Amino acid sequence: MEAWTICKSIHKDTSILHAPPPSQWKVSTYQQNCFKRHDTPPFATDAFTAPGTALFQHWIRDSYDLNETSSSSSSTPSWDPWTDFPNENVMKFYPDISDDDAARDYYTLWYTTSVDVPKEGNRRGHLTLHGVNYQPIVYFDGNMLQPYTTYSEDDATDDHDTGGMFIRRHYDLGLANLHQLTSPSTLEMLVLPPPFAGMPCKEACTTRDCQGGDHNIAKSGAIMQCTAGWDWISPTPDRNTGIWDEVEIQWTLGDVKLHDAWVKVSNIVVENESEHDDDDDETTTTLPLGDDVRVSVWIDLTVTATYHESRNRSTDGSYSYWITPYSSHLPQSPELLESSALASGTIYNVTIDQHAADYHLGNIRIPKAKLWWPHTHGDQPLYTVQVLFRSSDNAYESRADTTFGVRTVSSETGAASKSFTLKINGHPIFLAGGNWITTDQFLRFSNSYQRYYNELTLMANAGFNSIRVWGGGITETRQFYQAADEVGMLIYQEFWMTGDNNGRFAGDYDWPNDHGSYTRNVRDVIRKLRNHPSLAFFGGGNELYPTSKSPPRDVGEQIRMYIGVYDGTRPYVSSSVTEVGDSFDPFDSLAPKDGPYVIQREEDFFDRNTGFTSPLLSLDELARNVSIHDVKNKNAPGRNIGFQAEIGSVSHPELESLRRFLSSDALESFPSCGVTSCFQVDQKWNNLKWITFTEQSGLDRICQFQYPPVSNLTIDTRMDSIEDYSWAAQFAQYIQYNALVQGYSHRIFDWHSAFYIWKTSSPSPTLRGSLYDWYLATNGGYWGAHSGLSGGNPVRLVFNRQDWTLNVVNTLPKAFLGTTMRWTAHSLNGTRVGGDTMSIPDQLNGNHVAHLEYKLPWIQSEQAFMPELQNILLYRIEVFYRDEYDSTIHNTRNDYYLTGPSVGSESQSRYALLGAYRKVLPRVRLQVSCAADDDSMDIVCKVDHLQKEMIGIMTRFTLVLDPSMSDGSEDNRILPSFYSQNYITLLPGDSSYVKINTTNEQKQTWTCLPDGYIGVGTRKRGGFLLMVSVDGWNVEQSTILIGCTHNIATA
């Protein structure tokens, strides 16, 4: 396909279905309403596989206009639609689709392009639209096309033009000899918006219910409900109308087209344990851990074929298949495939005579296969199957391929937690996850495998092993799932309903209006995603209740039927959350309740049902003032949150990102201490969905770090600067999310089987619900979670902030041998004031927490620097252990800044001493050297704290371009970058290493300069030194040159 040309619709709704395409317009009309795109996005290998939404087309056109009218001194537009996020000054020029008919017409666009037709006349073209919102009208060479079905149960003569955002649409372009060969053919698609766009809440600060605007968007069904706005995101003006996913054209030989090769694991046998010679054997229920384990796996291989007869009513031929280890560059010739195949075969005498049919190619054994695991448990080997149909007379030929992994998935209700527990390869997996909407509010990165891979790698590096794709968002693309397969992330995918808009809290239980279109979207999503090993289970939607009515009964029945027919391997739950009470069904819903979403006392995360009573009380019981002591069955599934689908808290990006979001004036209007209402905050902060760091008690978590200390909060009490405010926010987040993940980890499979933070990703710049921002820069909360989860280490230490006991968590289904635990306590000036070493249980059992009979003591010590302030000590705690079959000693470590237990978290001046160390004393100077690793080209920095006094607190490493080469107005960070650790604590005498990795795309721009240091050229800039910036809470800022490796080309 060539570059896309975009045209405004020139017809009203009443005539649009019969509107002629742009190729049939008058020249003057065409020139007035169309523009040709010549853009090349920086994140996709094919610039035009997904042209993007209607709003995006207007942005691109307007950026061209700006370039054409700009002065000679201005070489670029004010913002880049591909790589920047639009601020309010951009967005104010674009209407909301609900404003009036003109606004709806504004977002109803034609997408046109030219298509090269093969010269071989017996080639038949097939167009697949992988994602269009909401309904396309397609013309090829001026002829309107109707989509064809790939489902045998559908009547071939039916109208398959289903509305919805997530269904694939297939079109027969006809034989090549029917099209003009002297010039390219023309593909033209008019995209109609969703029938019900809903009225959004446009106020940035409001007391109204704005979850999904006026809720009418739910009538449209298979759509992103959050595009009408939510409490964490502004409305999307066009509701993401347009072609948001891939446009694919394939030319096959003859009239047969293969679709959707399906690999279904039927049996797995560990090769060194038994032989498989009985077709009736069942899949082994519990498979061994270990990346060296080899298995024989039996798969049922099925492929779908559609027949588009041009000469005969049927055709005979054969199917051949080859199963090989996954590679991004697979051979196509049968000879090369045969040489690398783990299994292959041919099925002869096949007759294809139906418009669509599924063909079972047999139960196939794959020897010496390796198991796929989530990254916390093992490796992620993948395999590819290629299927070829060839007719007996060689007139027809078509291929289909798919990638898959070998693993089993199942679920059970936990014996202790009484909640949904996911099992992979027969083992229960404790799910530490994050909620996900999508990677960009405007779906600009929907085809970017690299963007998805970067985000999922950030999550994996922190220690998370699961993502919940929330029901008010989207079904993610195959690029997302391919990245999840490779990273080893388990995905909980919901369909597109929410309690906010589908009857429970607002809207109507019978929505969407068109149940048939909705379930056809569901059916196709199941078939599209079923081969991905990362897809763990499906959910009917977010917070639906009661599940007898939501999803609507017929919709729910169809979903279950389609999962059974087109998948048959994965669990399904109707809703994430239903209702508290004895009638709660853990087989139908994950939990009776979710939340809360505000900052908590860190000790409260170690309570059962954080933020709520234990046992839980229903709304009716609360209204009747029922006491928790009156609940008869306190351990019933509906009385506790065992599977926490949403637990949220505060969020604040690093200051470098905040400067990209907000003007300098807005930055200086940062919130005062104790502010709880958005009506007390600058409007520009509210535009980013600001959420308070102040508890309901009035305690401000940011201003706890203020020095001089704050005693009585008033509206005029503020941190001294935006720099102090932002650093304090990073520190507060670090403490909050460290306590959150440790609180949910300290009773795994006893109280909890899973927790998902609301949210971890950031589809838009936001001050609410994210551990990294839209630019993929992490914040203090991310590193607090990273520390609490030990970066995914299977054995981790948990300090119970409520009772000061120590715990050792083992998240693998195998035992480790414990050796010792050691702790030391230090004053902030670095002096050791106490410590101890103790033995821990010899056996750290799998999927278990060892609750040590040891209570960490508070060391009473004088604090001479500012004796009037509450003393703060750094406690460093380490656990040492080894594998049962390996003598190597491993360790995991956590650092905690603690005040005495008698103080708790209620003092507004709790961390004032930390503030004094930042504001009064000289900054800590660290010695840092960095060089690129010869093999991986990762950057390794060694940091030494050579001073005799003062802890280096929250020491931050940032990969940057030489800041001296810019005027300071640009963000010089290299994003994304991946750090082995960050925001670290360094005691006097400490040495540590920080490994920094970035994308291969970034590394390809590196050069070795004559002086032996790395330089870099970027897409927008000429060339800079690559450096590492080091700063921190009380650490002197410095920038470090990076030594070359011999693998980097010399400049």
Short mmCIF file of C-alpha atoms in Angstrom, two decimals, residues 123-461:
data_model
loop_
_atom_site.label_atom_id
_atom_site.label_comp_id
_atom_site.label_asym_id
_atom_site.label_seq_id
_atom_site.Cartn_x
_atom_site.Cartn_y
_atom_site.Cartn_z
CA ARG A 123 -4.00 -14.25 -7.73
CA ARG A 124 -6.97 -13.38 -5.51
CA GLY A 125 -6.81 -10.47 -3.11
CA HIS A 126 -8.00 -10.55 0.50
CA LEU A 127 -8.34 -7.47 2.65
CA THR A 128 -8.43 -7.83 6.45
CA LEU A 129 -9.25 -4.88 8.68
CA HIS A 130 -7.99 -5.84 12.13
CA GLY A 131 -9.60 -2.97 13.99
CA VAL A 132 -12.03 -0.28 12.81
CA ASN A 133 -14.16 1.89 15.04
CA TYR A 134 -17.02 1.71 14.46
CA GLN A 135 -18.17 0.54 11.02
CA PRO A 136 -16.42 0.73 7.63
CA ILE A 137 -17.86 1.07 4.15
CA VAL A 138 -15.28 -0.34 1.73
CA TYR A 139 -14.75 0.27 -1.99
CA PHE A 140 -12.15 -1.36 -4.22
CA ASP A 141 -11.73 0.09 -7.68
CA GLY A 142 -15.02 1.91 -7.20
CA ASN A 143 -17.02 -1.20 -6.26
CA MET A 144 -18.57 -1.49 -2.82
CA LEU A 145 -17.51 -4.66 -1.00
CA GLN A 146 -19.32 -6.67 1.64
CA PRO A 147 -17.33 -8.55 4.29
CA TYR A 148 -17.34 -12.32 4.15
CA THR A 149 -17.57 -14.69 7.11
CA THR A 150 -14.90 -17.14 8.27
CA TYR A 151 -17.35 -19.05 10.46
CA SER A 152 -19.03 -22.21 9.19
CA GLU A 153 -22.16 -21.61 11.29
CA ASP A 154 -22.83 -18.30 9.51
CA ASP A 155 -24.92 -18.25 6.36
CA ALA A 156 -22.74 -17.15 3.47
CA THR A 157 -25.57 -14.98 2.14
CA ASP A 158 -26.07 -13.08 5.43
CA ASP A 159 -25.06 -9.47 5.91
CA HIS A 160 -21.86 -9.76 7.94
CA ASP A 161 -21.31 -6.03 8.22
CA THR A 162 -21.18 -6.01 12.01
CA GLY A 163 -20.52 -2.86 13.98
CA GLY A 164 -17.89 -2.79 16.71
CA MET A 165 -14.32 -1.87 17.39
CA PHE A 166 -12.68 -5.28 17.87
CA ILE A 167 -13.97 -7.62 15.17
CA ARG A 168 -11.81 -8.41 12.15
CA ARG A 169 -13.48 -7.78 8.82
CA HIS A 170 -12.53 -9.79 5.72
CA TYR A 171 -13.16 -8.70 2.12
CA ASP A 172 -12.66 -10.51 -1.17
CA LEU A 173 -10.89 -8.17 -3.61
CA GLY A 174 -11.37 -10.58 -6.50
CA LEU A 175 -8.93 -12.04 -8.98
CA ALA A 176 -6.07 -9.89 -10.15
CA ASN A 177 -7.04 -10.29 -13.81
CA LEU A 178 -10.31 -8.48 -13.09
CA HIS A 179 -8.48 -5.27 -12.16
CA GLN A 180 -6.59 -2.76 -14.21
CA LEU A 181 -2.93 -3.67 -14.49
CA THR A 182 -1.60 -0.45 -15.98
CA SER A 183 -1.91 1.45 -12.70
CA PRO A 184 -2.49 0.62 -9.01
CA SER A 185 -5.98 -0.14 -7.82
CA THR A 186 -7.74 2.12 -5.36
CA LEU A 187 -8.86 1.13 -1.88
CA GLU A 188 -11.32 3.56 -0.23
CA MET A 189 -12.93 3.19 3.19
CA LEU A 190 -15.44 5.44 4.86
CA VAL A 191 -15.48 4.92 8.63
CA LEU A 192 -18.73 5.67 10.46
CA PRO A 193 -18.51 6.71 14.13
CA PRO A 194 -20.20 4.70 16.89
CA PRO A 195 -23.98 5.16 16.85
CA PHE A 196 -23.98 6.31 20.48
CA ALA A 197 -20.99 8.46 21.40
CA GLY A 198 -22.43 9.78 24.66
CA MET A 199 -22.06 13.21 26.21
CA PRO A 200 -18.75 13.57 28.07
CA CYS A 201 -18.00 15.38 31.31
CA LYS A 202 -15.80 18.21 30.12
CA GLU A 203 -15.14 19.68 33.57
CA ALA A 204 -11.69 18.84 34.92
CA CYS A 205 -13.01 19.16 38.47
CA THR A 206 -16.58 18.13 39.23
CA THR A 207 -18.74 16.36 41.78
CA ARG A 208 -20.77 14.72 38.99
CA ASP A 209 -20.57 11.05 38.11
CA CYS A 210 -18.36 11.15 35.03
CA GLN A 211 -17.47 7.50 34.57
CA GLY A 212 -18.24 7.20 30.88
CA GLY A 213 -19.82 10.64 30.55
CA ASP A 214 -23.61 10.36 30.47
CA HIS A 215 -23.19 6.55 30.13
CA ASN A 216 -24.90 6.30 26.72
CA ILE A 217 -21.67 5.21 25.06
CA ALA A 218 -22.38 1.72 26.48
CA LYS A 219 -25.28 1.40 24.01
CA SER A 220 -22.70 1.02 21.23
CA GLY A 221 -21.34 -2.19 22.75
CA ALA A 222 -17.89 -3.27 21.56
CA ILE A 223 -16.18 0.05 22.14
CA MET A 224 -13.86 1.86 24.59
CA GLN A 225 -16.25 3.24 27.18
CA CYS A 226 -13.51 5.36 28.76
CA THR A 227 -13.29 7.53 25.63
CA ALA A 228 -16.29 9.44 27.02
CA GLY A 229 -14.09 10.33 30.00
CA TRP A 230 -13.47 8.89 33.48
CA ASP A 231 -12.16 10.23 36.75
CA TRP A 232 -8.61 9.42 35.60
CA ILE A 233 -8.75 10.51 31.95
CA SER A 234 -10.23 13.33 29.87
CA PRO A 235 -12.71 12.53 27.07
CA THR A 236 -11.35 11.51 23.68
CA PRO A 237 -13.09 13.90 21.25
CA ASP A 238 -13.63 11.43 18.39
CA ARG A 239 -14.14 8.37 20.68
CA ASN A 240 -11.25 6.89 18.68
CA THR A 241 -13.33 6.67 15.51
CA GLY A 242 -11.22 5.42 12.61
CA ILE A 243 -8.90 2.65 11.44
CA TRP A 244 -6.92 2.07 14.62
CA ASP A 245 -5.42 -1.37 13.92
CA GLU A 246 -3.73 -3.08 10.98
CA VAL A 247 -4.88 -2.98 7.37
CA GLU A 248 -3.64 -6.19 5.75
CA ILE A 249 -3.81 -7.29 2.11
CA GLN A 250 -2.78 -10.78 0.98
CA TRP A 251 -2.79 -12.21 -2.54
CA THR A 252 -3.30 -15.96 -2.67
CA LEU A 253 -2.99 -18.31 -5.58
CA GLY A 254 -6.55 -19.19 -6.58
CA ASP A 255 -9.82 -19.28 -4.70
CA VAL A 256 -8.89 -20.75 -1.28
CA LYS A 257 -7.87 -18.57 1.69
CA LEU A 258 -6.61 -20.02 4.98
CA HIS A 259 -7.34 -18.29 8.29
CA ASP A 260 -6.70 -18.73 12.00
CA ALA A 261 -4.52 -21.79 12.43
CA TRP A 262 -5.37 -23.06 15.92
CA VAL A 263 -3.06 -25.01 18.23
CA LYS A 264 -4.82 -26.64 21.19
CA VAL A 265 -2.66 -28.57 23.65
CA SER A 266 -4.28 -31.94 24.43
CA ASN A 267 -1.59 -33.72 26.40
CA ILE A 268 1.86 -33.11 27.87
CA VAL A 269 4.22 -35.83 29.09
CA VAL A 270 7.61 -35.22 30.66
CA GLU A 271 9.97 -37.15 28.42
CA ASN A 272 12.25 -38.54 31.06
CA GLU A 273 9.34 -39.81 33.17
CA SER A 274 7.08 -41.78 30.84
CA GLU A 275 6.22 -42.67 27.30
CA HIS A 276 2.95 -41.77 25.63
CA ASP A 277 1.31 -44.57 23.68
CA ASP A 278 -2.34 -44.20 24.65
CA ASP A 279 -4.53 -41.64 22.94
CA ASP A 280 -6.81 -41.59 25.98
CA ASP A 281 -4.14 -40.30 28.38
CA GLU A 282 -4.98 -37.00 30.00
CA THR A 283 -2.77 -33.97 30.18
CA THR A 284 -0.30 -34.21 33.04
CA THR A 285 -1.73 -32.03 35.78
CA THR A 286 1.47 -30.81 37.49
CA LEU A 287 4.55 -30.25 35.39
CA PRO A 288 8.05 -29.70 36.78
CA LEU A 289 9.77 -26.35 36.96
CA GLY A 290 13.09 -25.90 35.22
CA ASP A 291 14.18 -24.41 31.93
CA ASP A 292 15.95 -27.66 31.04
CA VAL A 293 12.76 -29.75 31.28
CA ARG A 294 11.78 -31.36 28.00
CA VAL A 295 8.30 -32.66 27.24
CA SER A 296 6.39 -34.40 24.53
CA VAL A 297 3.30 -32.41 23.72
CA TRP A 298 0.29 -33.46 21.69
CA ILE A 299 -1.60 -30.71 19.95
CA ASP A 300 -4.83 -30.62 18.01
CA LEU A 301 -4.15 -28.55 14.89
CA THR A 302 -7.09 -26.91 13.13
CA VAL A 303 -7.24 -24.39 10.33
CA THR A 304 -10.11 -22.46 8.78
CA ALA A 305 -10.50 -22.23 5.00
CA THR A 306 -12.80 -19.99 3.00
CA TYR A 307 -13.68 -20.85 -0.57
CA HIS A 308 -14.34 -18.13 -3.13
CA GLU A 309 -15.38 -20.06 -6.23
CA SER A 310 -14.66 -18.50 -9.59
CA ARG A 311 -14.67 -21.65 -11.73
CA ASN A 312 -15.63 -24.77 -9.79
CA ARG A 313 -17.92 -25.62 -6.89
CA SER A 314 -15.18 -27.52 -5.05
CA THR A 315 -11.48 -28.24 -5.13
CA ASP A 316 -9.35 -31.15 -3.98
CA GLY A 317 -5.89 -30.92 -2.52
CA SER A 318 -3.67 -31.43 0.51
CA TYR A 319 -2.69 -29.74 3.73
CA SER A 320 0.96 -29.66 4.85
CA TYR A 321 2.19 -28.35 8.17
CA TRP A 322 5.55 -27.61 9.80
CA ILE A 323 6.17 -26.85 13.47
CA THR A 324 9.43 -25.04 14.21
CA PRO A 325 11.01 -23.03 17.03
CA TYR A 326 9.82 -19.43 16.83
CA SER A 327 11.82 -16.96 14.77
CA SER A 328 10.85 -13.52 13.52
CA HIS A 329 12.26 -14.54 10.11
CA LEU A 330 10.69 -17.86 9.16
CA PRO A 331 11.63 -19.65 5.95
CA GLN A 332 8.86 -20.04 3.40
CA SER A 333 10.03 -22.91 1.22
CA PRO A 334 8.86 -26.40 2.24
CA GLU A 335 12.44 -27.68 1.95
CA LEU A 336 13.84 -25.19 4.45
CA LEU A 337 10.86 -25.63 6.76
CA GLU A 338 11.32 -29.41 6.71
CA SER A 339 14.98 -29.11 7.71
CA SER A 340 14.17 -27.12 10.87
CA ALA A 341 10.83 -28.72 11.79
CA LEU A 342 10.22 -30.43 15.11
CA ALA A 343 7.14 -32.02 13.56
CA SER A 344 5.64 -32.01 10.06
CA GLY A 345 3.11 -33.86 8.00
CA THR A 346 0.76 -33.86 5.02
CA ILE A 347 -2.94 -34.69 4.83
CA TYR A 348 -4.03 -35.77 1.37
CA ASN A 349 -7.37 -36.00 -0.41
CA VAL A 350 -8.93 -32.95 1.19
CA THR A 351 -12.04 -31.49 -0.46
CA ILE A 352 -12.93 -27.84 0.07
CA ASP A 353 -16.48 -27.09 -1.00
CA GLN A 354 -17.96 -24.75 1.61
CA HIS A 355 -17.87 -20.98 1.96
CA ALA A 356 -16.13 -21.43 5.35
CA ALA A 357 -15.12 -24.55 7.23
CA ASP A 358 -12.72 -25.72 9.94
CA TYR A 359 -10.34 -28.56 9.06
CA HIS A 360 -8.82 -30.68 11.81
CA LEU A 361 -5.33 -31.74 10.69
CA GLY A 362 -4.77 -34.28 13.43
CA ASN A 363 -3.39 -34.84 16.90
CA ILE A 364 0.30 -34.13 16.44
CA ARG A 365 3.22 -35.00 18.72
CA ILE A 366 5.98 -32.46 19.21
CA PRO A 367 9.02 -34.05 20.90
CA LYS A 368 11.57 -32.34 23.12
CA ALA A 369 9.47 -29.22 23.57
CA LYS A 370 10.02 -26.75 26.40
CA LEU A 371 7.33 -25.33 28.66
CA TRP A 372 6.23 -21.70 28.63
CA TRP A 373 6.11 -19.97 32.04
CA PRO A 374 5.42 -16.48 33.34
CA HIS A 375 8.76 -14.70 33.70
CA THR A 376 8.73 -15.10 37.50
CA HIS A 377 8.77 -18.88 37.09
CA GLY A 378 10.83 -19.70 34.03
CA ASP A 379 11.54 -19.11 30.34
CA GLN A 380 9.19 -18.30 27.46
CA PRO A 381 10.03 -20.64 24.55
CA LEU A 382 7.72 -20.15 21.58
CA TYR A 383 6.95 -22.21 18.50
CA THR A 384 5.49 -21.51 15.09
CA VAL A 385 3.20 -23.67 12.99
CA GLN A 386 2.84 -23.03 9.27
CA VAL A 387 0.02 -24.60 7.32
CA LEU A 388 -0.06 -24.80 3.52
CA PHE A 389 -3.02 -25.80 1.34
CA ARG A 390 -2.21 -26.76 -2.25
CA SER A 391 -4.81 -27.99 -4.73
CA SER A 392 -4.18 -31.19 -6.65
CA ASP A 393 -3.75 -29.28 -9.90
CA ASN A 394 -1.47 -26.66 -8.22
CA ALA A 395 -3.93 -23.94 -9.20
CA TYR A 396 -4.69 -22.95 -5.59
CA GLU A 397 -2.26 -22.26 -2.76
CA SER A 398 -2.70 -20.50 0.56
CA ARG A 399 -0.83 -20.31 3.89
CA ALA A 400 -1.64 -19.59 7.49
CA ASP A 401 0.74 -19.47 10.44
CA THR A 402 0.62 -18.79 14.14
CA THR A 403 2.90 -18.63 17.16
CA PHE A 404 2.16 -20.59 20.32
CA GLY A 405 3.66 -21.73 23.60
CA VAL A 406 3.37 -25.07 25.39
CA ARG A 407 1.62 -24.70 28.74
CA THR A 408 -1.59 -25.54 30.54
CA VAL A 409 -3.88 -23.05 32.26
CA SER A 410 -6.59 -23.75 34.82
CA SER A 411 -8.03 -22.31 38.00
CA GLU A 412 -9.25 -23.38 41.40
CA THR A 413 -10.78 -21.77 44.47
CA GLY A 414 -7.98 -21.43 47.01
CA ALA A 415 -8.47 -23.57 50.11
CA ALA A 416 -7.46 -20.74 52.46
CA SER A 417 -8.05 -17.57 50.43
CA LYS A 418 -11.37 -18.93 49.09
CA SER A 419 -10.71 -16.90 45.94
CA PHE A 420 -10.00 -17.51 42.26
CA THR A 421 -6.48 -18.91 41.94
CA LEU A 422 -4.79 -19.19 38.56
CA LYS A 423 -2.67 -22.24 37.78
CA ILE A 424 -0.06 -22.53 35.03
CA ASN A 425 1.29 -25.98 34.21
CA GLY A 426 -0.57 -27.23 37.25
CA HIS A 427 1.01 -24.82 39.74
CA PRO A 428 -0.79 -21.95 41.50
CA ILE A 429 0.65 -18.58 40.51
CA PHE A 430 0.46 -15.64 42.87
CA LEU A 431 -0.53 -12.79 40.56
CA ALA A 432 1.16 -9.46 41.23
CA GLY A 433 -0.30 -7.23 38.55
CA GLY A 434 -1.31 -3.88 37.23
CA ASN A 435 -4.43 -2.56 35.52
CA TRP A 436 -4.01 -1.56 31.89
CA ILE A 437 -6.16 0.63 29.65
CA THR A 438 -3.97 0.88 26.55
CA THR A 439 -0.59 2.38 25.75
CA ASP A 440 -1.93 5.66 24.32
CA GLN A 441 -5.29 7.39 24.77
CA PHE A 442 -5.50 8.04 21.02
CA LEU A 443 -4.29 4.54 19.98
CA ARG A 444 -1.32 5.91 18.04
CA PHE A 445 0.92 3.01 19.12
CA SER A 446 -1.54 0.19 18.47
CA ASN A 447 0.81 -1.32 15.86
CA SER A 448 4.02 -0.70 17.76
CA TYR A 449 5.39 -3.99 19.06
CA GLN A 450 8.36 -2.06 20.47
CA ARG A 451 6.18 0.28 22.53
CA TYR A 452 4.26 -2.68 23.98
CA TYR A 453 7.47 -4.57 24.62
CA ASN A 454 8.97 -1.58 26.42
CA GLU A 455 5.98 -1.17 28.73
CA LEU A 456 5.67 -4.86 29.55
CA THR A 457 9.41 -5.03 30.20
CA LEU A 458 9.07 -2.17 32.69
CA MET A 459 6.38 -4.17 34.46
CA ALA A 460 8.38 -7.40 34.44
CA ASN A 461 11.55 -5.71 35.68
#
